XYZ file of C-alpha atoms in Angstrom:
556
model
C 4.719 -9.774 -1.774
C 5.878 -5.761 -2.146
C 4.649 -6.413 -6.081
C 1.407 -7.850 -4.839
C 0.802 -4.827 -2.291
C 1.385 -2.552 -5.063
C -0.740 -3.874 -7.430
C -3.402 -3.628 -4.787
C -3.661 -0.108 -4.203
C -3.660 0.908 -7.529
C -6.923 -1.524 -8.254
C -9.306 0.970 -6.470
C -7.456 4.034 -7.575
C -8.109 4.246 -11.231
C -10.386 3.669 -14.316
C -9.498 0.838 -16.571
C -10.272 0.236 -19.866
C -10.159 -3.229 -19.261
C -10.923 -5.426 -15.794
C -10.173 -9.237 -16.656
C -11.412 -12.246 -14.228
C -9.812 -15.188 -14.088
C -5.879 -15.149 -14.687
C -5.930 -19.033 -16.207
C -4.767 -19.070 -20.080
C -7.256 -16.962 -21.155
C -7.309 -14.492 -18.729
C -3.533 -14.134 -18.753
C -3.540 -14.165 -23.083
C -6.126 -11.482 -23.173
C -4.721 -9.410 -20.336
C -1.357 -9.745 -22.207
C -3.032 -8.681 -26.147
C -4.572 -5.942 -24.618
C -1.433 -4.692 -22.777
C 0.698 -5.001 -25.473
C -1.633 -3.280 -27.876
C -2.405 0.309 -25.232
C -5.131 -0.585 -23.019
C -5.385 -0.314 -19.467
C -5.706 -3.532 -18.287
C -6.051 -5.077 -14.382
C -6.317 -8.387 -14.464
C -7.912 -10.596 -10.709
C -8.304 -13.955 -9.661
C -9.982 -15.209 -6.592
C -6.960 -17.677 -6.309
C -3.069 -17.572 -7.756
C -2.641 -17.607 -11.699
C -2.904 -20.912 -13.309
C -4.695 -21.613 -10.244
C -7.138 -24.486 -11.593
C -7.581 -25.880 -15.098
C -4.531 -24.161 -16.568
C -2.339 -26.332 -14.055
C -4.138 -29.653 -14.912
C -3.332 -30.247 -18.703
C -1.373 -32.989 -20.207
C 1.338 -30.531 -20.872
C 0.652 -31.059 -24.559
C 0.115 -28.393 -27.430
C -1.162 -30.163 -30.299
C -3.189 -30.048 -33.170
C -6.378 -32.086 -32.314
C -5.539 -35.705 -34.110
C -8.970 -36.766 -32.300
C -10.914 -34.641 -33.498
C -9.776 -36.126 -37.596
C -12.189 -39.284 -36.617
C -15.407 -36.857 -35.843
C -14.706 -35.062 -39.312
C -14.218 -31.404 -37.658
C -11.403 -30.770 -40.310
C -11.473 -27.024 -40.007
C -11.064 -27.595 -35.946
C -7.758 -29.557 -36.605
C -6.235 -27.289 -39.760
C -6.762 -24.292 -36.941
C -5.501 -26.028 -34.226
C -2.083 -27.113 -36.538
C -1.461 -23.810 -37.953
C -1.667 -22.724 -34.149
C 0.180 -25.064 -32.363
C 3.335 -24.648 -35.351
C 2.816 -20.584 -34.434
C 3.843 -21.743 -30.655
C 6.881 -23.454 -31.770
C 7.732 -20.738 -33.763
C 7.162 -17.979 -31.231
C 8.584 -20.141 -28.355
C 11.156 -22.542 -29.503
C 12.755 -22.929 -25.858
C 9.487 -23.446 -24.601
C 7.373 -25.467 -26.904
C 8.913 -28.345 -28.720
C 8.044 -31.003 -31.090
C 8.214 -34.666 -29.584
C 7.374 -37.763 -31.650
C 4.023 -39.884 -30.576
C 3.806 -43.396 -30.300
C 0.566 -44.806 -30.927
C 0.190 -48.856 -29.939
C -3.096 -50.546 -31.916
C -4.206 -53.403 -30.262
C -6.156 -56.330 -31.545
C -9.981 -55.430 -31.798
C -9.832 -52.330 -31.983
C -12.029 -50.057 -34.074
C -10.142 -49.639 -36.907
C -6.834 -51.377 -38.859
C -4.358 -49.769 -37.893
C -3.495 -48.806 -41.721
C -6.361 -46.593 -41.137
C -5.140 -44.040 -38.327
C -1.750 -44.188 -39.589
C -3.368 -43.184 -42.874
C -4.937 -40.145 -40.878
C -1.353 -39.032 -39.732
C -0.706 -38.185 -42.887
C -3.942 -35.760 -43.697
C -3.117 -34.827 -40.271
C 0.669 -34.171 -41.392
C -0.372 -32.570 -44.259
C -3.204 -30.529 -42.423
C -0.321 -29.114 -40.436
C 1.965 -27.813 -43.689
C 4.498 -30.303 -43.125
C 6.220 -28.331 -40.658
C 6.985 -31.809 -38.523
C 8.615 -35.041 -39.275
C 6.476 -37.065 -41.646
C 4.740 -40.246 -39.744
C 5.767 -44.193 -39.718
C 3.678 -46.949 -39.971
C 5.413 -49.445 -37.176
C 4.595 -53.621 -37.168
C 4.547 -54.906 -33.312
C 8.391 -55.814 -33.789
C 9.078 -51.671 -34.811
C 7.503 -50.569 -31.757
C 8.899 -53.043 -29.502
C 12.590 -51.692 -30.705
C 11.959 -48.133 -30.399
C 9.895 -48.766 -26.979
C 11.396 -52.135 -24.752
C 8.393 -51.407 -22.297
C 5.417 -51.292 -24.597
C 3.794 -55.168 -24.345
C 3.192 -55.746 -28.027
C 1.716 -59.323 -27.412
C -1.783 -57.925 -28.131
C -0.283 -55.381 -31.161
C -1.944 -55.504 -34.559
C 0.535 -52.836 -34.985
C 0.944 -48.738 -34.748
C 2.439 -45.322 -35.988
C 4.403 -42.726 -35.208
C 3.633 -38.821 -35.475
C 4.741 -35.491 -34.499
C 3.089 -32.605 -32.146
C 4.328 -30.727 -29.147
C 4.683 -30.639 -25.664
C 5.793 -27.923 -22.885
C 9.391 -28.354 -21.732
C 8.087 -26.508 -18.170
C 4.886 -27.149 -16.736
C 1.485 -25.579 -18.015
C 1.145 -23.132 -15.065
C 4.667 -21.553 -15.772
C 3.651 -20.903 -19.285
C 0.703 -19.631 -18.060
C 2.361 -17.155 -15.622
C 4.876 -15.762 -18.593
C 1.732 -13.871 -19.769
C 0.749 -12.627 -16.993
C 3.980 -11.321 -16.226
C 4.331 -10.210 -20.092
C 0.889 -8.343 -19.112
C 2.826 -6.749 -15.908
C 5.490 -5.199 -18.276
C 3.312 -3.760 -20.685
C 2.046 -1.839 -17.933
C -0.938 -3.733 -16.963
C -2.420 -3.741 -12.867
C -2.671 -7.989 -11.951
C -3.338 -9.345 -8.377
C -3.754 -12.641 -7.235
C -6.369 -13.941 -4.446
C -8.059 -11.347 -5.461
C -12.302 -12.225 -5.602
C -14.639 -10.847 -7.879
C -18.123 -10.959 -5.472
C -19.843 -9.506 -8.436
C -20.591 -6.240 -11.271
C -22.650 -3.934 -11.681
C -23.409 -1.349 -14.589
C -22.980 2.232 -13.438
C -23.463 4.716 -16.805
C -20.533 3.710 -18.930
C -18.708 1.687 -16.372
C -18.627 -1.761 -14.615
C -18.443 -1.416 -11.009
C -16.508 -4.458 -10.037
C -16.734 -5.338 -6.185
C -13.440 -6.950 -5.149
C -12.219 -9.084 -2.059
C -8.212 -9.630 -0.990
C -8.876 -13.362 0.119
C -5.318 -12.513 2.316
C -6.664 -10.134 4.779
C -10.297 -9.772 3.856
C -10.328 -5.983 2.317
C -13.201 -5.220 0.580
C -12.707 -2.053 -2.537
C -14.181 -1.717 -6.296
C -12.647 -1.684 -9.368
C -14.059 0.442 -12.422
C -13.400 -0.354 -16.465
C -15.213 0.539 -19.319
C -15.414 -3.092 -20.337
C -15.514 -6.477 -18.169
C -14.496 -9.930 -19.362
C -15.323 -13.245 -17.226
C -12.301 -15.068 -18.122
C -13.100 -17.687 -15.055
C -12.996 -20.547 -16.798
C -15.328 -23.092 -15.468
C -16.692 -20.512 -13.388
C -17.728 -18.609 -16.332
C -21.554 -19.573 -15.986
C -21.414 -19.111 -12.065
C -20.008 -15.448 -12.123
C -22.228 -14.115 -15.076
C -25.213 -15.033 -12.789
C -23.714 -13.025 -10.621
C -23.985 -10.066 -13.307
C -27.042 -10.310 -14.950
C -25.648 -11.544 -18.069
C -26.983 -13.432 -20.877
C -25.195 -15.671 -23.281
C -25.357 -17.691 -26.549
C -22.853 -20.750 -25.004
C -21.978 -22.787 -21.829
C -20.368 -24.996 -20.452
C -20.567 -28.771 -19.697
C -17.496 -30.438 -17.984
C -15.226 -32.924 -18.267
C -13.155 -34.522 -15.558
C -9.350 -36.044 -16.074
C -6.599 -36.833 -13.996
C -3.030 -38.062 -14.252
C -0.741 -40.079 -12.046
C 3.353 -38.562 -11.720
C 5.602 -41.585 -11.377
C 9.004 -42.345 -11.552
C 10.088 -42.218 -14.851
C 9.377 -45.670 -17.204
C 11.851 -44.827 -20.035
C 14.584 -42.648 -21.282
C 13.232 -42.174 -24.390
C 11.851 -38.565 -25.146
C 8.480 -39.567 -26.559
C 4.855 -39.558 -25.977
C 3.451 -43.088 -26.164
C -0.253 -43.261 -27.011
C -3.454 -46.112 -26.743
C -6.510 -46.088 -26.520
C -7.454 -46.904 -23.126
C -10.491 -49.172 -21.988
C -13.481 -46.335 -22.784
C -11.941 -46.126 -26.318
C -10.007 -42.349 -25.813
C -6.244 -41.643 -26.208
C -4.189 -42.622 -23.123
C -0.894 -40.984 -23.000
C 2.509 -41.910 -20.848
C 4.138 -38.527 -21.295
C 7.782 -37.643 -20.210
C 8.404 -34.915 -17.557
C 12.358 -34.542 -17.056
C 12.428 -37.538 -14.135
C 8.912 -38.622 -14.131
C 6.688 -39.848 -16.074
C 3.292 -38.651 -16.316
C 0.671 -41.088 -17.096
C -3.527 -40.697 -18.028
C -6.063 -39.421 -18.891
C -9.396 -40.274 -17.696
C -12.881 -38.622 -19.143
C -15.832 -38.693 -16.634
C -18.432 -35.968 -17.107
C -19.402 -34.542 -14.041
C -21.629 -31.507 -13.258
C -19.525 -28.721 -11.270
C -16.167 -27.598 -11.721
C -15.468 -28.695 -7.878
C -13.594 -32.159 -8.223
C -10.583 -34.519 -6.953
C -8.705 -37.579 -7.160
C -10.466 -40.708 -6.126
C -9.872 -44.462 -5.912
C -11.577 -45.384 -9.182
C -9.961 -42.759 -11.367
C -6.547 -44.064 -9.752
C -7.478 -47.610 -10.616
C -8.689 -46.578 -13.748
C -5.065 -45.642 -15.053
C -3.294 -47.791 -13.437
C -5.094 -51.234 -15.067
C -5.004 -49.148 -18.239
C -1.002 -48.688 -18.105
C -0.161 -51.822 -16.564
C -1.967 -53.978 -19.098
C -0.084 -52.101 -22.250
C 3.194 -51.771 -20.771
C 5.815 -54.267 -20.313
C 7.249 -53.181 -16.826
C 9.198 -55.270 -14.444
C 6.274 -54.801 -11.575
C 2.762 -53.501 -12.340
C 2.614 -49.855 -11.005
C 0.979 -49.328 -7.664
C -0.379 -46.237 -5.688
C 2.813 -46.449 -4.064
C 4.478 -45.513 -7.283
C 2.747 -42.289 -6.890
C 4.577 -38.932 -6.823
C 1.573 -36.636 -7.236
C -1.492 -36.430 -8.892
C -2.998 -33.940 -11.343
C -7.170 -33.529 -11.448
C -8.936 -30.574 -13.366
C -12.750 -30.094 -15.150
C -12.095 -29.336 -19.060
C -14.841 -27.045 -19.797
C -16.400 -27.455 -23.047
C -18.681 -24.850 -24.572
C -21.705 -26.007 -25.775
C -25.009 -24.507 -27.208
C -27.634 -25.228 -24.890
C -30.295 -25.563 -27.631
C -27.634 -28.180 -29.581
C -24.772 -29.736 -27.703
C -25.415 -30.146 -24.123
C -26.957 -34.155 -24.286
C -24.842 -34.959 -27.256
C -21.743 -37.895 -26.266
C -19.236 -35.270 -24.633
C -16.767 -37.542 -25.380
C -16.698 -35.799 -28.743
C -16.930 -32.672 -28.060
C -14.138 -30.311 -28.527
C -12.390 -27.840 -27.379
C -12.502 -24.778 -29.056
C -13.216 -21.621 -27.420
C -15.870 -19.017 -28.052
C -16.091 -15.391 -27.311
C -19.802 -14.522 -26.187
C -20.540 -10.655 -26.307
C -23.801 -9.796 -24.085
C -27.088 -9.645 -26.451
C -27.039 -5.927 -24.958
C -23.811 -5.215 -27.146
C -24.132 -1.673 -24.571
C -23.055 -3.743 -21.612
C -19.832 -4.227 -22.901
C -19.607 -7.669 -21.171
C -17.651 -10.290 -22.728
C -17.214 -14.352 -21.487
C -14.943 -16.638 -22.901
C -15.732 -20.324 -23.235
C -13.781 -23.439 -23.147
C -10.300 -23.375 -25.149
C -7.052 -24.699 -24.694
C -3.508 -23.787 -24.243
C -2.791 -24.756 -27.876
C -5.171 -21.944 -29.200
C -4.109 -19.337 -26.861
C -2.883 -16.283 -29.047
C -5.634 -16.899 -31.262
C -7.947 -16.107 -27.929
C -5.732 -13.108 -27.159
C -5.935 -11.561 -30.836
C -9.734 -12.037 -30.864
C -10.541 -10.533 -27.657
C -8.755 -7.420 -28.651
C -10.371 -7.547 -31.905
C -13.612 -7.831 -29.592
C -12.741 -5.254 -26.937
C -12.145 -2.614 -29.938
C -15.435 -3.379 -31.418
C -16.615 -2.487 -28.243
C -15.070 1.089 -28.178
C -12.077 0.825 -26.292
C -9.137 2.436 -27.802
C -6.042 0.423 -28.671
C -3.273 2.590 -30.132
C -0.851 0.111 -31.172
C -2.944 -2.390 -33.043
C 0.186 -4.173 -34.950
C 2.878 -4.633 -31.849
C 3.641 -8.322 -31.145
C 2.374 -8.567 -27.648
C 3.656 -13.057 -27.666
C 6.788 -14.893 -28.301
C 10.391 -15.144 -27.001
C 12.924 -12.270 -26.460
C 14.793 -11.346 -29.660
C 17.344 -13.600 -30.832
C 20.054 -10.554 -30.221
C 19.110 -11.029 -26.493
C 18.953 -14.456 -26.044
C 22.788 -14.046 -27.740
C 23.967 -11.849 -25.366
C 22.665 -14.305 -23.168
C 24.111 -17.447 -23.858
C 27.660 -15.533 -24.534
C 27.765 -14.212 -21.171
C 27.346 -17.646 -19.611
C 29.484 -19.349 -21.665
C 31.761 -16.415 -20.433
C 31.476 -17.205 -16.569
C 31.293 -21.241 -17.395
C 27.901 -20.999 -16.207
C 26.820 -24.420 -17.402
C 29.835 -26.176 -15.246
C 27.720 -25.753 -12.622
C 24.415 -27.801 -13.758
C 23.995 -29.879 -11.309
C 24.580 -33.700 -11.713
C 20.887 -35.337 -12.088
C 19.605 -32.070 -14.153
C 18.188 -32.809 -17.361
C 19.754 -30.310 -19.386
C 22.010 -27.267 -19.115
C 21.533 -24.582 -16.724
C 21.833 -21.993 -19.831
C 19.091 -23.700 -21.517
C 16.913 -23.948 -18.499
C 17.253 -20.147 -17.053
C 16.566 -18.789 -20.899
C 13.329 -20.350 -20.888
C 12.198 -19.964 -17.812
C 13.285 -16.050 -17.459
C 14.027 -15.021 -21.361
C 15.714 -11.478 -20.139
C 15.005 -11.343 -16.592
C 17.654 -14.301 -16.972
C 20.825 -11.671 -17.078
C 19.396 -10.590 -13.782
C 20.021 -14.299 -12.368
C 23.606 -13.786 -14.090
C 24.333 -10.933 -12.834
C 23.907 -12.156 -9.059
C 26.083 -15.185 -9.459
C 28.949 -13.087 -10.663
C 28.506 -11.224 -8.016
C 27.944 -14.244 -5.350
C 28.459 -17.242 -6.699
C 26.545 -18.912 -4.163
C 23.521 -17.776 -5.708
C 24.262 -20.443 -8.714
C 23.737 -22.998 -6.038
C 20.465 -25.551 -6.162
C 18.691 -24.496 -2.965
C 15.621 -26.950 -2.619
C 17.242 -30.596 -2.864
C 15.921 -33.227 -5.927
C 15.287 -29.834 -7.132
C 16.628 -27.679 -10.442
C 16.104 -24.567 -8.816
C 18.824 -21.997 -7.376
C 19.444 -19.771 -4.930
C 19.545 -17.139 -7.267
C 16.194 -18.086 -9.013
C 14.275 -17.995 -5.716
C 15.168 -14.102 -5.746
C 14.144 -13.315 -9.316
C 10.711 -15.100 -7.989
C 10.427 -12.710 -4.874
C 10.574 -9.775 -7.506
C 9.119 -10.342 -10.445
C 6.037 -13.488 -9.959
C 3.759 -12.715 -6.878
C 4.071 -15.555 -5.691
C 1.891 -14.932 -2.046
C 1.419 -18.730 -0.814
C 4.313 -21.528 -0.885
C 2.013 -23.493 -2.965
C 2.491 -20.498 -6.071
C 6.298 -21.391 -6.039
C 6.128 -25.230 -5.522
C 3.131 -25.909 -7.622
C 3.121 -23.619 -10.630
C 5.738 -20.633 -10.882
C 7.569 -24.273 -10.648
C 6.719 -28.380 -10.983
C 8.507 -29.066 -7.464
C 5.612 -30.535 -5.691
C 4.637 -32.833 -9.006
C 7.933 -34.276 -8.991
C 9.611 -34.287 -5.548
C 7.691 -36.454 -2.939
C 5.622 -34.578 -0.886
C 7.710 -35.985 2.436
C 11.010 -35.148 0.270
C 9.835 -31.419 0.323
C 9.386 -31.224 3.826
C 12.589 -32.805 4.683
C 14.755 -30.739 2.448
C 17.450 -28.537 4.242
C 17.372 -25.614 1.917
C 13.082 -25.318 1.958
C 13.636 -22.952 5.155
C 15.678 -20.944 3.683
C 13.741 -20.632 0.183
C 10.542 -19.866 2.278
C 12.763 -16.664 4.408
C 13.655 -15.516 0.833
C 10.464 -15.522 -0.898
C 8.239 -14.600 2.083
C 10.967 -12.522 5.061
C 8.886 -12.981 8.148
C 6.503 -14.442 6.422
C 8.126 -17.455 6.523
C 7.109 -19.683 9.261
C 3.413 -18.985 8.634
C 3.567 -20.255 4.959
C 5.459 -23.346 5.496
C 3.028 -24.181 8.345
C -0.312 -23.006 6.163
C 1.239 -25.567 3.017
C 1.658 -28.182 5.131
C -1.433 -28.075 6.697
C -3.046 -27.964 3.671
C -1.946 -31.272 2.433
C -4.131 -34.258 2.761
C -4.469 -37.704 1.935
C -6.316 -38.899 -1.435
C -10.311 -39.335 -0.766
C -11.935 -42.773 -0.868
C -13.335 -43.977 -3.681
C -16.361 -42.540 -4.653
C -15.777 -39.079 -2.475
C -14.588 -36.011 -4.235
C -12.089 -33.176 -2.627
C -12.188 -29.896 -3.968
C -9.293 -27.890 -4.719
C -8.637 -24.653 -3.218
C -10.713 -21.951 -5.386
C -9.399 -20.172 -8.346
C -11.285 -18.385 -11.149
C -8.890 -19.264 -13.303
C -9.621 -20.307 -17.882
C -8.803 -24.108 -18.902
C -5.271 -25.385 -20.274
């Protein structure tokens, strides 16, 4: 919280070049380009960051295979050449994983057709993957036991990426990336609207904690708020070419279905993909695709229905999955920028997901919104909105620094020899998925020596804390530091995937959750726990909607 406070006060104190709203993947890219690069950045969201769409992906970064059968071939060379530029920049973090796509009888196409796509699609992406496989119903039923193939005409296999951590936690590296280059970010933090004062924006600001009321000044203001982006620039006057129409999916968590690392893909009943992805012990299963008209949405009965006929009738499982089988669910608007005088009525099913930067028709104003995107495009978004902000007459004096990517190899080196050093990876704990060395590295990068350095001096602090959990003692401190996080929800929800993967009843039962909540929030403590607990609720009736607690945050 001491980070937080601090990062409050100096909000009202000074000028910035820059004020970003919305800390989602956008917000938290751009606030991190323009960091890196010189300007004076602050950076607000009226909830935590990650705090909506950002948290609600698929956990995939890939290059837009869908988007082959609509012909937007400069859409999916962009999204390739981006997506390979992720795994380069963070290997630990963003990994290939091979796609299993099922074709069943009656479907659109032969399924020598799509597999035939794979291959532009390979080659639209450099090569810099495995090449595809065309797979008969007997190929797919030996590389996947649990895929019914008694409907098959036959399939493929391909290559993209996925995250290794949740969405949320990539989204947070950023923002904390942002934070070192000297930039000022809070969180629950409301923007109740801007106004133009001579060559500043006069940003009036809220702390949703206590209720404090103070401005913020910058030179130039970017609505980063994601499906909020329409709602908050009619809050400031301002006029723009795109917006948004939205999309709502959700996915079921449940107990894992296989061991094997792969994505395995069909088209579901309204004819788009439907993915089973792997998540470490779980399995994460969807999507659905319901257009709806405001941001503000939940889980209901039909969506859960919805993927569970769809799963149940192409796998092979030794019960049908039930709502019992739920861990947790995941339900977010993707918000797809549109031209009102073009795309708006057109099948949203098709439309995709590329961003655009709008710059208000009075080019004076210095106002800029972002529209739609994803998390594969991301540094592409943070490059152009520097690019943008420059334009714009803000002063950036160190255009060519690498603002993205992992810590030098050197480091992560130094790293790895130090833990092999103290044995570190002796004590992973039994059901963990991979080493501890591997896991702190990409969750830290060089605020990982830190963790080191406290187990050498106390080795309890190498000691999982939060039981069914992967997270230690010595983590939770790190977290206090460095990541803001103000509610129990920030830790368990997005600075980690706890609450997707542990049951919700597991949580609240575990020994060491009193103790995590004294170290991340001192006297605090008490008053979170009871405030997250309170907070959780049953899933609505069919038909109703629940919304989710408010964040301007940019889509994943």
């Amino acid at each position: 919280m001491e980070l937080r406070q601090n990062n409050l006060r100096k909000l009202p104190d000074q000028a910035f070049d820059v004020l970003i709203i919305g800390a989602g993947i956008n917000g938290a890219v751009a606030a991190a380009a323009l960091g890196g690069k010189g300007a004076r950045v602050a950076l607000i969201d009226r909830g935590d960051f990650a705090g909506s769409t950002s948290m609600q992906s698929s956990n995939l970064v890939w290059g837009g295979i869908k988007y082959m059968e609509s012909g937007d071939f400069a859409l999916v060379r962009k999204l390739c050449k981006s997506r390979n530029h992720l795994i380069k920049s963070y290997p630990s973090t963003v990994q290939e994983i091979r796609f299993l796509t099922t074709i069943n009888k009656g479907f659109r196409y032969h399924p020598l057709y799509p597999w035939a796509g794979t291959w532009l699609y390979w080659l639209m992406g450099g090569g810099a993957t495995r090449r595809p496989h065309f797979l008969r119903a007997g190929d797919i039923k030996a590389r996947e036991p649990i895929i019914d193939i008694e409907e098959a005409q036959g399939g493929f296999e391909y290559s993209d990426a996925y995250l290794h951590d949740n969405d949320a936690r990539f989204v947070f590296n950023f923002v904390r990336g942002a934070l070192d280059f000297g930039a000022v970010a809070a969180n629950y933090v409301e923007s109740l609207g801007s106004r133009r004062e001579g060559e500043h924006w006069i940003t009036e600001a809220q702390d949703r904690i206590d209720g404090s009321r103070f401005e913020i000044r910058s030179k130039v203001l970017i609505n980063a708020t994601g499906p909020w982006v329409d709602r908050h620039n009619e809050l400031s006057g301002q006029r723009t070419e795109h917006r948004h129409v939205f999309s709502k999916g959700i996915h079921l968590i449940v107990p894992r279905l296989t061991d094997q690392r792969r994505v395995l893909a069909f088209f579901a009943d309204d004819g788009r993909l439907f993915f089973v992805i792997p998540m470490g012990a779980r399995t994460c299963i969807g999507t659905t695709d319901t257009r709806v008209e405001s941001p503000e949405v939940g889980v209901t009965e039909d969506d859960v229905r919805f993927v569970l006929d769809n799963i149940n009738t192409r796998l092979a499982l030794e019960a049908p999955l039930t709502e019992s089988d739920i861990i947790a669910t995941r339900c977010g608007v993707r918000p797809l920028a549109v031209k009102p005088r073009k795309g708006g009525e057109r099948d949203f099913l098709n439309l995709s997901r590329k961003h655009a930067i709008d710059i208000d028709i009075d080019i004076e104003a210095c106002h800029l919104s972002i529209f739609g995107g994803k998390l594969t495009d991301c540094l592409n978004v943070g490059e152009e909105v520097v690019e943008a902000v420059r334009r714009l007459g803000v002063a950036c004096p160190y255009p060519d620094f690498r603002w993205y990517g992992e810590p030098d190899a050197s480091v992560r080196d130094t790293f790895m020899h130090q833990a092999r050093l103290m044995e570190l990876d002796a004590m992973t704990a039994p059901h963990a998925s991979e080493p501890l060395s591997t896991r702190l590295w990409r969750r830290y990068g060089t605020q990982a020596l830190e963790v080191l350095e406290d187990i050498r001096q106390d080795p309890r602090q190498g000691e999982v804390l939060i039981e069914g959990t992967e997270y230690l003692r010595g983590e939770l401190k790190l977290t206090r530091r460095r990541e803001m996080v103000t509610r129990l929800e920030d830790f368990l929800r997005r600075r980690s995937k706890i609450s997707l993967v542990v049951p919700q009843e597991a949580i609240r039962r575990s020994p060491g959750l009193q103790e995590a909540c004294d170290i991340l929030f001192g006297d605090q403590a008490l008053e979170r726990m009871a405030e997250y607990f309170a907070s959780d609720r049953p899933r609505p009736r069919a038909g109703a909607e629940a919304a989710p607690p408010g964040g301007q945050s940019t889509p994943g």
